Tab-separated table of C-alpha atoms in Angstrom:
chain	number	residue	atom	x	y	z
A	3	UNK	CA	0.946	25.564	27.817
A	4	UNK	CA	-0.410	23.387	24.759
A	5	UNK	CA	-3.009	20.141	26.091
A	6	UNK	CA	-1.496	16.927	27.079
A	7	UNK	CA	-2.269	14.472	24.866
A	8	UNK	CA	-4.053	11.809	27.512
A	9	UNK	CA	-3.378	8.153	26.237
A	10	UNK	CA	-6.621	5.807	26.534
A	11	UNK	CA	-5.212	2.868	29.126
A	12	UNK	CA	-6.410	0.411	26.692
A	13	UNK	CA	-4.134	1.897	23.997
A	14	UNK	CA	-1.861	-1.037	24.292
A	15	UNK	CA	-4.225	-3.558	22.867
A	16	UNK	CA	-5.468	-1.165	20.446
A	17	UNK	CA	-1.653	-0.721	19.326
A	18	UNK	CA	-1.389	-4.857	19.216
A	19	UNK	CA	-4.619	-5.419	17.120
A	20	UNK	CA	-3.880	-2.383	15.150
A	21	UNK	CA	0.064	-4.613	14.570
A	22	UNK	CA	-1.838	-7.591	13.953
A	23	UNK	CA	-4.145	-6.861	11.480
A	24	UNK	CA	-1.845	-5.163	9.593
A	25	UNK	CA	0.695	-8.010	9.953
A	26	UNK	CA	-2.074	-10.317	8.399
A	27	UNK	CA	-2.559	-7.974	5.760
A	28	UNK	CA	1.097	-8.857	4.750
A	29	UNK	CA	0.707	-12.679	5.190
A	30	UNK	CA	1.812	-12.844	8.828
A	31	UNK	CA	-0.597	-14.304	11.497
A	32	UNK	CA	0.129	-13.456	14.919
A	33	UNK	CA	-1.639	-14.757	18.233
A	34	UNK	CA	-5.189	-12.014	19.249
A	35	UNK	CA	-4.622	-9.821	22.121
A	36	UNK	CA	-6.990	-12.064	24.489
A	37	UNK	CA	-5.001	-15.308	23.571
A	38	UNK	CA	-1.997	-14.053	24.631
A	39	UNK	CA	0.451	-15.372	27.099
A	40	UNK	CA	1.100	-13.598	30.530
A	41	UNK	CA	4.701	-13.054	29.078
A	42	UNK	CA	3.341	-12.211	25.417
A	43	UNK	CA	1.160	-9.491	27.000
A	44	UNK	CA	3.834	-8.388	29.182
A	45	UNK	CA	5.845	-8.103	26.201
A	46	UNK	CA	3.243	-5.503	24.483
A	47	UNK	CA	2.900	-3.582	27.516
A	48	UNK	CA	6.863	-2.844	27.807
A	49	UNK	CA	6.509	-1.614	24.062
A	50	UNK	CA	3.598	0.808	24.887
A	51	UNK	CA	4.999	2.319	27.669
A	52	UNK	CA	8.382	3.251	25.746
A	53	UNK	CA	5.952	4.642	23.444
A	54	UNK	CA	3.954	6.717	26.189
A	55	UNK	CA	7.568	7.747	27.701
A	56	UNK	CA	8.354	9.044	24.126
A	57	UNK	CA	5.174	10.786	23.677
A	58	UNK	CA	5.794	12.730	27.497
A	59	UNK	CA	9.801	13.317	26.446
A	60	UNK	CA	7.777	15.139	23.365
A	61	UNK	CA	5.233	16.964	25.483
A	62	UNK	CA	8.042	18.358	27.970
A	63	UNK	CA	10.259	19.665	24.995
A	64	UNK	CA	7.668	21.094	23.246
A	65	UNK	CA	6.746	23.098	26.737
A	66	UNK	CA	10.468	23.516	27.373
A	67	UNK	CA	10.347	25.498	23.053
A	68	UNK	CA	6.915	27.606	23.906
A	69	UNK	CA	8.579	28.433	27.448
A	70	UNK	CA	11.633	30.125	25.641
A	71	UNK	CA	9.716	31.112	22.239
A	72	UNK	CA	7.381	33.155	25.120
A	73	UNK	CA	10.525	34.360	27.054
A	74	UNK	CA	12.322	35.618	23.880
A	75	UNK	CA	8.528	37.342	22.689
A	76	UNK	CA	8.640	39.043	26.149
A	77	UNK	CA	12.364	40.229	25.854
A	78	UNK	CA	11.272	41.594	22.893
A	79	UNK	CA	8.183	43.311	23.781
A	80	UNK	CA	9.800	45.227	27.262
A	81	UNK	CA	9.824	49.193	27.072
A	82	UNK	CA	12.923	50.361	25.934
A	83	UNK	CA	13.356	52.272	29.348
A	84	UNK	CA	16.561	50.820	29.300
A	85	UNK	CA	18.071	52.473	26.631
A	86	UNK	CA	16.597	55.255	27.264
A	87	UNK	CA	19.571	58.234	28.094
A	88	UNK	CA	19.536	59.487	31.835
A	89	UNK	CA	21.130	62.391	33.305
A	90	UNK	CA	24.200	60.520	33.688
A	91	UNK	CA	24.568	59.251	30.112
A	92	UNK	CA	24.316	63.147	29.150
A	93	UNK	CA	27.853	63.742	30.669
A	94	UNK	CA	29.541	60.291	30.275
A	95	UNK	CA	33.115	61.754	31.255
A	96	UNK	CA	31.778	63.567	34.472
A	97	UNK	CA	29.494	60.596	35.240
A	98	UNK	CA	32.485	58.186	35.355
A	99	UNK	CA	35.069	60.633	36.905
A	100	UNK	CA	32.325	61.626	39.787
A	101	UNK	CA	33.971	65.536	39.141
A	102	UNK	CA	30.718	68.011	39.117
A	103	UNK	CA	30.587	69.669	35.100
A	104	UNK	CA	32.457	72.907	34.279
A	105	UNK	CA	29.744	76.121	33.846
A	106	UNK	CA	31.218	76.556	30.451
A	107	UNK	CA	29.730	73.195	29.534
C-alpha cells in the first residue's frame, strides 16, 4: 500500500494566504487569514476539508487500483497446476460416463 499523504492541520491558512497573494497579484485584495471573521474563517475551513475529503476519495481508489493491479499480477503468476491433465482428463468419455476403460484401449 502506497504512503498516505498526511495534510499539515495548518494547511487551511496556508491554502488562504497562498489564494490571497495570488489574488493580489491579479489586482484583488482580500481580508489576511488573522483578520478574518469567525464566519470568514469558517468559510475557508469548509473549503479545505472538501479538499482533504477529495485527497482521501483519491488515496482509497488508488489502494482500491494497486489492490486489483496485485490480484490480477497474482492470477497471473499461480502454477499452472490447473491445467495441468490428470488421470481423468486422459479418458474424458470414461471419466464422465463413470464405465471402467475397455483393455483394448
Amino acid at each position: 500500500m502506497p504512503p498516505r499523504m498526511m495534510l499539515p492541520p495548518n494547511l487551511t491558512r496556508h491554502f488562504y494566504e497562498t489564494r490571497r497573494a495570488f489574488l493580489q497579484s491579479a489586482g484583488q485584495d482580500s481580508t489576511p487569514w488573522f483578520q478574518l471573521s469567525p464566519l470568514e474563517r469558517g468559510v475557508v475551513e469548509s473549503e479545505m476539508e472538501i479538499f482533504r475529503q477529495s485527497i482521501r476519495r483519491a488515496e482509497e481508489e488508488q489502494d482500491l487500483l494497486a489492490s486489483l493491479d496485485a490480484t490480477r499480477t497474482a492470477a497471473v503468476d499461480e502454477p499452472a497446476a490447473e491445467e495441468a491433465p490428470g488421470p481423468a482428463a486422459a479418458h474424458p468419455r470414461s471419466a464422465a460416463s463413470g464405465a471402467r476403460p475397455s483393455p483394448r484401449s
